[in-house]
């Protein structure tokens, strides 16, 4: 029975200043039960009350991704706030993703593009 419940969840991590929005609802790491097999990171953020406009980057299974890209059950995602300092931006791939998205017609309004395969953690 536990395996069935695990199959319908995703692990979420909320980092930095974003945690203040969720301290009463979620801990640093939490599992979220999904009603469907796939949704967007944007939807996952909104469900417990995290404002998506304050999320600079989303990591899915350790890779930078767009907040509007799909997430499926069994995956791990982390939300990072704006204000990540310079050296960490380069190390995590945030700087490169922003630059790539701004030059691409498929990036979103905040300069986020699609994953280029950079492993962050």
PDB file of N, CA and C in Angstrom, residues 11-114:
ATOM      1  N   UNK A  11       8.762  14.808  -4.404  1.00  0.00           N
ATOM      2  CA  UNK A  11       9.466  15.413  -3.279  1.00  0.00           C
ATOM      3  C   UNK A  11       9.753  16.853  -3.650  1.00  0.00           C
ATOM      4  N   UNK A  12       9.402  17.784  -2.766  1.00  0.00           N
ATOM      5  CA  UNK A  12       9.708  19.188  -3.041  1.00  0.00           C
ATOM      6  C   UNK A  12      10.609  19.736  -1.947  1.00  0.00           C
ATOM      7  N   UNK A  13      11.485  20.643  -2.346  1.00  0.00           N
ATOM      8  CA  UNK A  13      12.368  21.343  -1.414  1.00  0.00           C
ATOM      9  C   UNK A  13      12.213  22.832  -1.684  1.00  0.00           C
ATOM     10  N   UNK A  14      12.068  23.574  -0.622  1.00  0.00           N
ATOM     11  CA  UNK A  14      11.906  25.020  -0.715  1.00  0.00           C
ATOM     12  C   UNK A  14      13.106  25.641  -0.023  1.00  0.00           C
ATOM     13  N   UNK A  15      13.854  26.467  -0.739  1.00  0.00           N
ATOM     14  CA  UNK A  15      15.122  26.984  -0.237  1.00  0.00           C
ATOM     15  C   UNK A  15      15.079  28.491  -0.003  1.00  0.00           C
ATOM     16  N   UNK A  16      15.975  28.942   0.874  1.00  0.00           N
ATOM     17  CA  UNK A  16      16.182  30.368   1.113  1.00  0.00           C
ATOM     18  C   UNK A  16      14.952  31.093   1.621  1.00  0.00           C
ATOM     19  N   UNK A  17      14.782  32.311   1.129  1.00  0.00           N
ATOM     20  CA  UNK A  17      13.706  33.183   1.600  1.00  0.00           C
ATOM     21  C   UNK A  17      12.318  32.675   1.244  1.00  0.00           C
ATOM     22  N   UNK A  18      12.208  31.731   0.338  1.00  0.00           N
ATOM     23  CA  UNK A  18      10.897  31.181  -0.022  1.00  0.00           C
ATOM     24  C   UNK A  18      10.287  30.377   1.122  1.00  0.00           C
ATOM     25  N   UNK A  19      11.119  29.891   2.022  1.00  0.00           N
ATOM     26  CA  UNK A  19      10.617  29.065   3.124  1.00  0.00           C
ATOM     27  C   UNK A  19       9.666  29.821   4.037  1.00  0.00           C
ATOM     28  N   UNK A  20       9.816  31.132   4.142  1.00  0.00           N
ATOM     29  CA  UNK A  20       8.948  31.901   5.044  1.00  0.00           C
ATOM     30  C   UNK A  20       7.476  31.813   4.629  1.00  0.00           C
ATOM     31  N   UNK A  21       7.203  31.555   3.360  1.00  0.00           N
ATOM     32  CA  UNK A  21       5.824  31.441   2.887  1.00  0.00           C
ATOM     33  C   UNK A  21       5.180  30.120   3.285  1.00  0.00           C
ATOM     34  N   UNK A  22       5.993  29.129   3.606  1.00  0.00           N
ATOM     35  CA  UNK A  22       5.467  27.782   3.787  1.00  0.00           C
ATOM     36  C   UNK A  22       5.736  27.156   5.139  1.00  0.00           C
ATOM     37  N   UNK A  23       6.337  27.878   6.064  1.00  0.00           N
ATOM     38  CA  UNK A  23       6.744  27.266   7.325  1.00  0.00           C
ATOM     39  C   UNK A  23       5.594  26.612   8.083  1.00  0.00           C
ATOM     40  N   UNK A  24       4.391  27.159   7.967  1.00  0.00           N
ATOM     41  CA  UNK A  24       3.261  26.556   8.665  1.00  0.00           C
ATOM     42  C   UNK A  24       2.667  25.385   7.892  1.00  0.00           C
ATOM     43  N   UNK A  25       2.924  25.331   6.593  1.00  0.00           N
ATOM     44  CA  UNK A  25       2.323  24.305   5.742  1.00  0.00           C
ATOM     45  C   UNK A  25       3.276  23.148   5.482  1.00  0.00           C
ATOM     46  N   UNK A  26       4.524  23.464   5.130  1.00  0.00           N
ATOM     47  CA  UNK A  26       5.502  22.444   4.750  1.00  0.00           C
ATOM     48  C   UNK A  26       6.803  22.638   5.511  1.00  0.00           C
ATOM     49  N   UNK A  27       7.555  21.573   5.634  1.00  0.00           N
ATOM     50  CA  UNK A  27       8.895  21.669   6.192  1.00  0.00           C
ATOM     51  C   UNK A  27       9.869  21.911   5.043  1.00  0.00           C
ATOM     52  N   UNK A  28      11.159  21.944   5.348  1.00  0.00           N
ATOM     53  CA  UNK A  28      12.194  22.142   4.330  1.00  0.00           C
ATOM     54  C   UNK A  28      12.038  21.140   3.192  1.00  0.00           C
ATOM     55  N   UNK A  29      11.835  19.888   3.549  1.00  0.00           N
ATOM     56  CA  UNK A  29      11.585  18.844   2.546  1.00  0.00           C
ATOM     57  C   UNK A  29      10.199  18.280   2.815  1.00  0.00           C
ATOM     58  N   UNK A  30       9.455  18.069   1.778  1.00  0.00           N
ATOM     59  CA  UNK A  30       8.111  17.532   1.942  1.00  0.00           C
ATOM     60  C   UNK A  30       7.751  16.697   0.731  1.00  0.00           C
ATOM     61  N   UNK A  31       6.786  15.838   0.908  1.00  0.00           N
ATOM     62  CA  UNK A  31       6.235  15.107  -0.220  1.00  0.00           C
ATOM     63  C   UNK A  31       4.861  15.679  -0.501  1.00  0.00           C
ATOM     64  N   UNK A  32       4.538  15.776  -1.752  1.00  0.00           N
ATOM     65  CA  UNK A  32       3.259  16.340  -2.164  1.00  0.00           C
ATOM     66  C   UNK A  32       2.524  15.286  -2.958  1.00  0.00           C
ATOM     67  N   UNK A  33       1.308  15.005  -2.599  1.00  0.00           N
ATOM     68  CA  UNK A  33       0.499  14.003  -3.296  1.00  0.00           C
ATOM     69  C   UNK A  33      -0.166  14.656  -4.500  1.00  0.00           C
ATOM     70  N   UNK A  34       0.023  14.053  -5.646  1.00  0.00           N
ATOM     71  CA  UNK A  34      -0.527  14.592  -6.889  1.00  0.00           C
ATOM     72  C   UNK A  34      -1.794  13.833  -7.260  1.00  0.00           C
ATOM     73  N   UNK A  35      -2.749  14.543  -7.795  1.00  0.00           N
ATOM     74  CA  UNK A  35      -3.997  13.933  -8.235  1.00  0.00           C
ATOM     75  C   UNK A  35      -3.858  13.323  -9.627  1.00  0.00           C
ATOM     76  N   UNK A  36      -2.973  13.864 -10.430  1.00  0.00           N
ATOM     77  CA  UNK A  36      -2.773  13.374 -11.792  1.00  0.00           C
ATOM     78  C   UNK A  36      -1.330  12.929 -11.946  1.00  0.00           C
ATOM     79  N   UNK A  37      -1.009  12.302 -13.057  1.00  0.00           N
ATOM     80  CA  UNK A  37       0.331  11.797 -13.281  1.00  0.00           C
ATOM     81  C   UNK A  37       1.352  12.858 -13.613  1.00  0.00           C
ATOM     82  N   UNK A  38       0.923  14.028 -14.057  1.00  0.00           N
ATOM     83  CA  UNK A  38       1.866  15.064 -14.468  1.00  0.00           C
ATOM     84  C   UNK A  38       1.242  16.446 -14.278  1.00  0.00           C
ATOM     85  N   UNK A  39       2.056  17.413 -13.862  1.00  0.00           N
ATOM     86  CA  UNK A  39       1.642  18.810 -13.792  1.00  0.00           C
ATOM     87  C   UNK A  39       2.888  19.663 -13.979  1.00  0.00           C
ATOM     88  N   UNK A  40       2.763  20.975 -13.842  1.00  0.00           N
ATOM     89  CA  UNK A  40       3.910  21.875 -13.994  1.00  0.00           C
ATOM     90  C   UNK A  40       4.462  22.242 -12.616  1.00  0.00           C
ATOM     91  N   UNK A  41       5.736  22.620 -12.577  1.00  0.00           N
ATOM     92  CA  UNK A  41       6.338  23.089 -11.323  1.00  0.00           C
ATOM     93  C   UNK A  41       5.570  24.294 -10.797  1.00  0.00           C
ATOM     94  N   UNK A  42       5.069  25.114 -11.706  1.00  0.00           N
ATOM     95  CA  UNK A  42       4.258  26.280 -11.353  1.00  0.00           C
ATOM     96  C   UNK A  42       3.063  25.848 -10.495  1.00  0.00           C
ATOM     97  N   UNK A  43       2.378  24.785 -10.908  1.00  0.00           N
ATOM     98  CA  UNK A  43       1.216  24.281 -10.174  1.00  0.00           C
ATOM     99  C   UNK A  43       1.617  23.725  -8.810  1.00  0.00           C
ATOM    100  N   UNK A  44       2.762  23.046  -8.760  1.00  0.00           N
ATOM    101  CA  UNK A  44       3.257  22.488  -7.500  1.00  0.00           C
ATOM    102  C   UNK A  44       3.548  23.617  -6.513  1.00  0.00           C
ATOM    103  N   UNK A  45       4.116  24.714  -6.988  1.00  0.00           N
ATOM    104  CA  UNK A  45       4.420  25.858  -6.121  1.00  0.00           C
ATOM    105  C   UNK A  45       3.142  26.495  -5.579  1.00  0.00           C
ATOM    106  N   UNK A  46       2.152  26.652  -6.423  1.00  0.00           N
ATOM    107  CA  UNK A  46       0.914  27.324  -6.016  1.00  0.00           C
ATOM    108  C   UNK A  46       0.080  26.518  -5.031  1.00  0.00           C
ATOM    109  N   UNK A  47       0.127  25.204  -5.130  1.00  0.00           N
ATOM    110  CA  UNK A  47      -0.727  24.344  -4.297  1.00  0.00           C
ATOM    111  C   UNK A  47      -0.606  24.650  -2.798  1.00  0.00           C
ATOM    112  N   UNK A  48       0.589  24.692  -2.207  1.00  0.00           N
ATOM    113  CA  UNK A  48       0.685  24.999  -0.775  1.00  0.00           C
ATOM    114  C   UNK A  48       0.779  26.495  -0.462  1.00  0.00           C
ATOM    115  N   UNK A  49       0.786  27.360  -1.487  1.00  0.00           N
ATOM    116  CA  UNK A  49       0.809  28.798  -1.245  1.00  0.00           C
ATOM    117  C   UNK A  49       2.115  29.502  -1.538  1.00  0.00           C
ATOM    118  N   UNK A  50       3.028  28.873  -2.238  1.00  0.00           N
ATOM    119  CA  UNK A  50       4.298  29.500  -2.614  1.00  0.00           C
ATOM    120  C   UNK A  50       4.060  30.403  -3.821  1.00  0.00           C
ATOM    121  N   UNK A  51       4.393  31.712  -3.741  1.00  0.00           N
ATOM    122  CA  UNK A  51       4.166  32.604  -4.877  1.00  0.00           C
ATOM    123  C   UNK A  51       5.154  32.324  -6.017  1.00  0.00           C
ATOM    124  N   UNK A  52       4.695  31.813  -7.161  1.00  0.00           N
ATOM    125  CA  UNK A  52       5.594  31.481  -8.272  1.00  0.00           C
ATOM    126  C   UNK A  52       6.415  32.670  -8.767  1.00  0.00           C
ATOM    127  N   UNK A  53       5.893  33.877  -8.622  1.00  0.00           N
ATOM    128  CA  UNK A  53       6.631  35.057  -9.091  1.00  0.00           C
ATOM    129  C   UNK A  53       7.880  35.329  -8.256  1.00  0.00           C
ATOM    130  N   UNK A  54       8.007  34.704  -7.094  1.00  0.00           N
ATOM    131  CA  UNK A  54       9.197  34.855  -6.262  1.00  0.00           C
ATOM    132  C   UNK A  54      10.209  33.727  -6.472  1.00  0.00           C
ATOM    133  N   UNK A  55       9.889  32.788  -7.351  1.00  0.00           N
ATOM    134  CA  UNK A  55      10.786  31.671  -7.660  1.00  0.00           C
ATOM    135  C   UNK A  55      11.642  32.061  -8.855  1.00  0.00           C
ATOM    136  N   UNK A  56      12.968  32.077  -8.668  1.00  0.00           N
ATOM    137  CA  UNK A  56      13.852  32.383  -9.796  1.00  0.00           C
ATOM    138  C   UNK A  56      14.127  31.148 -10.630  1.00  0.00           C
ATOM    139  N   UNK A  57      14.398  30.037  -9.977  1.00  0.00           N
ATOM    140  CA  UNK A  57      14.723  28.812 -10.705  1.00  0.00           C
ATOM    141  C   UNK A  57      14.102  27.601 -10.032  1.00  0.00           C
ATOM    142  N   UNK A  58      13.895  26.591 -10.831  1.00  0.00           N
ATOM    143  CA  UNK A  58      13.405  25.302 -10.365  1.00  0.00           C
ATOM    144  C   UNK A  58      14.426  24.252 -10.779  1.00  0.00           C
ATOM    145  N   UNK A  59      14.771  23.390  -9.850  1.00  0.00           N
ATOM    146  CA  UNK A  59      15.625  22.250 -10.171  1.00  0.00           C
ATOM    147  C   UNK A  59      14.750  21.009 -10.137  1.00  0.00           C
ATOM    148  N   UNK A  60      14.785  20.241 -11.209  1.00  0.00           N
ATOM    149  CA  UNK A  60      14.061  18.969 -11.264  1.00  0.00           C
ATOM    150  C   UNK A  60      15.088  17.854 -11.367  1.00  0.00           C
ATOM    151  N   UNK A  61      15.117  17.000 -10.359  1.00  0.00           N
ATOM    152  CA  UNK A  61      16.086  15.902 -10.308  1.00  0.00           C
ATOM    153  C   UNK A  61      17.511  16.411 -10.509  1.00  0.00           C
ATOM    154  N   UNK A  62      17.806  17.608  -9.976  1.00  0.00           N
ATOM    155  CA  UNK A  62      19.154  18.158 -10.017  1.00  0.00           C
ATOM    156  C   UNK A  62      19.497  18.974 -11.241  1.00  0.00           C
ATOM    157  N   UNK A  63      18.544  19.192 -12.133  1.00  0.00           N
ATOM    158  CA  UNK A  63      18.798  19.964 -13.348  1.00  0.00           C
ATOM    159  C   UNK A  63      17.937  21.223 -13.356  1.00  0.00           C
ATOM    160  N   UNK A  64      18.487  22.324 -13.853  1.00  0.00           N
ATOM    161  CA  UNK A  64      17.726  23.569 -13.976  1.00  0.00           C
ATOM    162  C   UNK A  64      16.619  23.350 -14.997  1.00  0.00           C
ATOM    163  N   UNK A  65      15.415  23.810 -14.669  1.00  0.00           N
ATOM    164  CA  UNK A  65      14.304  23.718 -15.614  1.00  0.00           C
ATOM    165  C   UNK A  65      13.428  24.946 -15.509  1.00  0.00           C
ATOM    166  N   UNK A  66      12.607  25.149 -16.497  1.00  0.00           N
ATOM    167  CA  UNK A  66      11.645  26.233 -16.534  1.00  0.00           C
ATOM    168  C   UNK A  66      10.509  25.905 -15.569  1.00  0.00           C
ATOM    169  N   UNK A  67       9.964  26.909 -14.909  1.00  0.00           N
ATOM    170  CA  UNK A  67       8.881  26.682 -13.952  1.00  0.00           C
ATOM    171  C   UNK A  67       7.615  26.167 -14.634  1.00  0.00           C
ATOM    172  N   UNK A  68       7.515  26.333 -15.947  1.00  0.00           N
ATOM    173  CA  UNK A  68       6.340  25.866 -16.683  1.00  0.00           C
ATOM    174  C   UNK A  68       6.539  24.487 -17.312  1.00  0.00           C
ATOM    175  N   UNK A  69       7.706  23.876 -17.117  1.00  0.00           N
ATOM    176  CA  UNK A  69       7.952  22.531 -17.638  1.00  0.00           C
ATOM    177  C   UNK A  69       7.238  21.501 -16.759  1.00  0.00           C
ATOM    178  N   UNK A  70       6.905  20.348 -17.325  1.00  0.00           N
ATOM    179  CA  UNK A  70       6.163  19.337 -16.564  1.00  0.00           C
ATOM    180  C   UNK A  70       7.009  18.635 -15.505  1.00  0.00           C
ATOM    181  N   UNK A  71       6.325  18.205 -14.461  1.00  0.00           N
ATOM    182  CA  UNK A  71       6.901  17.397 -13.391  1.00  0.00           C
ATOM    183  C   UNK A  71       6.023  16.160 -13.277  1.00  0.00           C
ATOM    184  N   UNK A  72       6.636  15.021 -13.112  1.00  0.00           N
ATOM    185  CA  UNK A  72       5.872  13.780 -13.003  1.00  0.00           C
ATOM    186  C   UNK A  72       6.060  13.161 -11.628  1.00  0.00           C
ATOM    187  N   UNK A  73       5.163  12.279 -11.273  1.00  0.00           N
ATOM    188  CA  UNK A  73       5.260  11.613  -9.975  1.00  0.00           C
ATOM    189  C   UNK A  73       6.589  10.871  -9.865  1.00  0.00           C
ATOM    190  N   UNK A  74       7.101  10.817  -8.637  1.00  0.00           N
ATOM    191  CA  UNK A  74       8.372  10.149  -8.376  1.00  0.00           C
ATOM    192  C   UNK A  74       9.589  11.047  -8.525  1.00  0.00           C
ATOM    193  N   UNK A  75       9.407  12.301  -8.949  1.00  0.00           N
ATOM    194  CA  UNK A  75      10.539  13.203  -9.153  1.00  0.00           C
ATOM    195  C   UNK A  75      10.764  14.081  -7.927  1.00  0.00           C
ATOM    196  N   UNK A  76      11.923  14.726  -7.898  1.00  0.00           N
ATOM    197  CA  UNK A  76      12.290  15.649  -6.830  1.00  0.00           C
ATOM    198  C   UNK A  76      12.498  17.025  -7.445  1.00  0.00           C
ATOM    199  N   UNK A  77      11.839  18.043  -6.890  1.00  0.00           N
ATOM    200  CA  UNK A  77      12.046  19.403  -7.385  1.00  0.00           C
ATOM    201  C   UNK A  77      12.406  20.317  -6.221  1.00  0.00           C
ATOM    202  N   UNK A  78      13.174  21.360  -6.530  1.00  0.00           N
ATOM    203  CA  UNK A  78      13.568  22.357  -5.534  1.00  0.00           C
ATOM    204  C   UNK A  78      13.302  23.735  -6.107  1.00  0.00           C
ATOM    205  N   UNK A  79      12.774  24.626  -5.272  1.00  0.00           N
ATOM    206  CA  UNK A  79      12.494  25.998  -5.665  1.00  0.00           C
ATOM    207  C   UNK A  79      13.535  26.918  -5.048  1.00  0.00           C
ATOM    208  N   UNK A  80      14.189  27.747  -5.875  1.00  0.00           N
ATOM    209  CA  UNK A  80      15.183  28.710  -5.410  1.00  0.00           C
ATOM    210  C   UNK A  80      14.636  30.118  -5.579  1.00  0.00           C
ATOM    211  N   UNK A  81      14.866  30.996  -4.593  1.00  0.00           N
ATOM    212  CA  UNK A  81      14.373  32.367  -4.680  1.00  0.00           C
ATOM    213  C   UNK A  81      15.306  33.254  -5.495  1.00  0.00           C
ATOM    214  N   UNK A  82      14.816  34.432  -5.839  1.00  0.00           N
ATOM    215  CA  UNK A  82      15.682  35.455  -6.428  1.00  0.00           C
ATOM    216  C   UNK A  82      16.700  35.866  -5.376  1.00  0.00           C
ATOM    217  N   UNK A  83      17.870  36.291  -5.817  1.00  0.00           N
ATOM    218  CA  UNK A  83      18.887  36.773  -4.900  1.00  0.00           C
ATOM    219  C   UNK A  83      20.003  35.789  -4.625  1.00  0.00           C
ATOM    220  N   UNK A  84      20.033  34.674  -5.338  1.00  0.00           N
ATOM    221  CA  UNK A  84      21.150  33.744  -5.182  1.00  0.00           C
ATOM    222  C   UNK A  84      22.414  34.464  -5.630  1.00  0.00           C
ATOM    223  N   UNK A  85      23.461  34.426  -4.817  1.00  0.00           N
ATOM    224  CA  UNK A  85      24.657  35.229  -5.105  1.00  0.00           C
ATOM    225  C   UNK A  85      25.431  34.720  -6.320  1.00  0.00           C
ATOM    226  N   UNK A  86      26.270  35.589  -6.881  1.00  0.00           N
ATOM    227  CA  UNK A  86      27.000  35.375  -8.124  1.00  0.00           C
ATOM    228  C   UNK A  86      27.706  34.050  -8.307  1.00  0.00           C
ATOM    229  N   UNK A  87      28.633  33.676  -7.417  1.00  0.00           N
ATOM    230  CA  UNK A  87      29.350  32.419  -7.631  1.00  0.00           C
ATOM    231  C   UNK A  87      28.418  31.204  -7.670  1.00  0.00           C
ATOM    232  N   UNK A  88      27.387  31.213  -6.842  1.00  0.00           N
ATOM    233  CA  UNK A  88      26.456  30.089  -6.822  1.00  0.00           C
ATOM    234  C   UNK A  88      25.606  30.056  -8.081  1.00  0.00           C
ATOM    235  N   UNK A  89      25.296  31.218  -8.631  1.00  0.00           N
ATOM    236  CA  UNK A  89      24.523  31.284  -9.878  1.00  0.00           C
ATOM    237  C   UNK A  89      25.277  30.577 -10.995  1.00  0.00           C
ATOM    238  N   UNK A  90      26.583  30.809 -11.060  1.00  0.00           N
ATOM    239  CA  UNK A  90      27.397  30.174 -12.093  1.00  0.00           C
ATOM    240  C   UNK A  90      27.493  28.674 -11.841  1.00  0.00           C
ATOM    241  N   UNK A  91      27.782  28.288 -10.606  1.00  0.00           N
ATOM    242  CA  UNK A  91      27.930  26.876 -10.258  1.00  0.00           C
ATOM    243  C   UNK A  91      26.648  26.087 -10.525  1.00  0.00           C
ATOM    244  N   UNK A  92      25.516  26.637 -10.169  1.00  0.00           N
ATOM    245  CA  UNK A  92      24.248  25.931 -10.324  1.00  0.00           C
ATOM    246  C   UNK A  92      23.695  25.978 -11.744  1.00  0.00           C
ATOM    247  N   UNK A  93      24.248  26.820 -12.597  1.00  0.00           N
ATOM    248  CA  UNK A  93      23.766  26.917 -13.966  1.00  0.00           C
ATOM    249  C   UNK A  93      22.685  27.959 -14.162  1.00  0.00           C
ATOM    250  N   UNK A  94      22.359  28.732 -13.126  1.00  0.00           N
ATOM    251  CA  UNK A  94      21.302  29.739 -13.224  1.00  0.00           C
ATOM    252  C   UNK A  94      21.703  30.846 -14.180  1.00  0.00           C
ATOM    253  N   UNK A  95      22.937  31.327 -14.074  1.00  0.00           N
ATOM    254  CA  UNK A  95      23.408  32.419 -14.931  1.00  0.00           C
ATOM    255  C   UNK A  95      23.345  32.008 -16.393  1.00  0.00           C
ATOM    256  N   UNK A  96      23.838  30.821 -16.704  1.00  0.00           N
ATOM    257  CA  UNK A  96      23.858  30.338 -18.085  1.00  0.00           C
ATOM    258  C   UNK A  96      22.433  30.167 -18.620  1.00  0.00           C
ATOM    259  N   UNK A  97      21.543  29.626 -17.807  1.00  0.00           N
ATOM    260  CA  UNK A  97      20.164  29.428 -18.241  1.00  0.00           C
ATOM    261  C   UNK A  97      19.476  30.758 -18.528  1.00  0.00           C
ATOM    262  N   UNK A  98      19.692  31.746 -17.669  1.00  0.00           N
ATOM    263  CA  UNK A  98      19.094  33.061 -17.895  1.00  0.00           C
ATOM    264  C   UNK A  98      19.594  33.697 -19.168  1.00  0.00           C
ATOM    265  N   UNK A  99      20.893  33.617 -19.395  1.00  0.00           N
ATOM    266  CA  UNK A  99      21.473  34.188 -20.612  1.00  0.00           C
ATOM    267  C   UNK A  99      20.941  33.477 -21.850  1.00  0.00           C
ATOM    268  N   UNK A 100      20.864  32.166 -21.792  1.00  0.00           N
ATOM    269  CA  UNK A 100      20.378  31.388 -22.929  1.00  0.00           C
ATOM    270  C   UNK A 100      18.901  31.694 -23.210  1.00  0.00           C
ATOM    271  N   UNK A 101      18.101  31.801 -22.164  1.00  0.00           N
ATOM    272  CA  UNK A 101      16.669  32.049 -22.339  1.00  0.00           C
ATOM    273  C   UNK A 101      16.391  33.436 -22.894  1.00  0.00           C
ATOM    274  N   UNK A 102      17.176  34.429 -22.468  1.00  0.00           N
ATOM    275  CA  UNK A 102      16.956  35.787 -22.976  1.00  0.00           C
ATOM    276  C   UNK A 102      17.241  35.884 -24.465  1.00  0.00           C
ATOM    277  N   UNK A 103      18.113  35.023 -24.972  1.00  0.00           N
ATOM    278  CA  UNK A 103      18.430  35.050 -26.397  1.00  0.00           C
ATOM    279  C   UNK A 103      17.554  34.085 -27.192  1.00  0.00           C
ATOM    280  N   UNK A 104      16.682  33.347 -26.516  1.00  0.00           N
ATOM    281  CA  UNK A 104      15.823  32.369 -27.179  1.00  0.00           C
ATOM    282  C   UNK A 104      14.374  32.842 -27.184  1.00  0.00           C
ATOM    283  N   UNK A 105      13.669  32.678 -28.302  1.00  0.00           N
ATOM    284  CA  UNK A 105      12.259  33.073 -28.338  1.00  0.00           C
ATOM    285  C   UNK A 105      11.367  32.157 -27.506  1.00  0.00           C
ATOM    286  N   UNK A 106      11.883  31.018 -27.027  1.00  0.00           N
ATOM    287  CA  UNK A 106      11.067  30.097 -26.239  1.00  0.00           C
ATOM    288  C   UNK A 106      11.197  30.304 -24.738  1.00  0.00           C
ATOM    289  N   UNK A 107      12.067  31.200 -24.271  1.00  0.00           N
ATOM    290  CA  UNK A 107      12.222  31.457 -22.839  1.00  0.00           C
ATOM    291  C   UNK A 107      11.017  32.201 -22.298  1.00  0.00           C
ATOM    292  N   UNK A 108      10.789  32.141 -20.987  1.00  0.00           N
ATOM    293  CA  UNK A 108       9.654  32.858 -20.422  1.00  0.00           C
ATOM    294  C   UNK A 108      10.025  34.308 -20.119  1.00  0.00           C
ATOM    295  N   UNK A 109       9.083  35.081 -19.588  1.00  0.00           N
ATOM    296  CA  UNK A 109       9.272  36.514 -19.371  1.00  0.00           C
ATOM    297  C   UNK A 109      10.360  36.845 -18.363  1.00  0.00           C
ATOM    298  N   UNK A 110      10.662  35.939 -17.457  1.00  0.00           N
ATOM    299  CA  UNK A 110      11.689  36.203 -16.453  1.00  0.00           C
ATOM    300  C   UNK A 110      13.055  35.717 -16.902  1.00  0.00           C
ATOM    301  N   UNK A 111      13.175  35.315 -18.167  1.00  0.00           N
ATOM    302  CA  UNK A 111      14.470  34.926 -18.696  1.00  0.00           C
ATOM    303  C   UNK A 111      14.848  33.486 -18.441  1.00  0.00           C
ATOM    304  N   UNK A 112      13.876  32.641 -18.116  1.00  0.00           N
ATOM    305  CA  UNK A 112      14.176  31.241 -17.847  1.00  0.00           C
ATOM    306  C   UNK A 112      13.968  30.427 -19.110  1.00  0.00           C
ATOM    307  N   UNK A 113      14.901  29.557 -19.388  1.00  0.00           N
ATOM    308  CA  UNK A 113      14.803  28.694 -20.558  1.00  0.00           C
ATOM    309  C   UNK A 113      14.640  27.247 -20.158  1.00  0.00           C
ATOM    310  N   UNK A 114      14.950  26.366 -21.054  1.00  0.00           N
ATOM    311  CA  UNK A 114      14.816  24.941 -20.788  1.00  0.00           C
ATOM    312  C   UNK A 114      16.128  24.364 -20.282  1.00  0.00           C
TER     313      UNK A 114
END
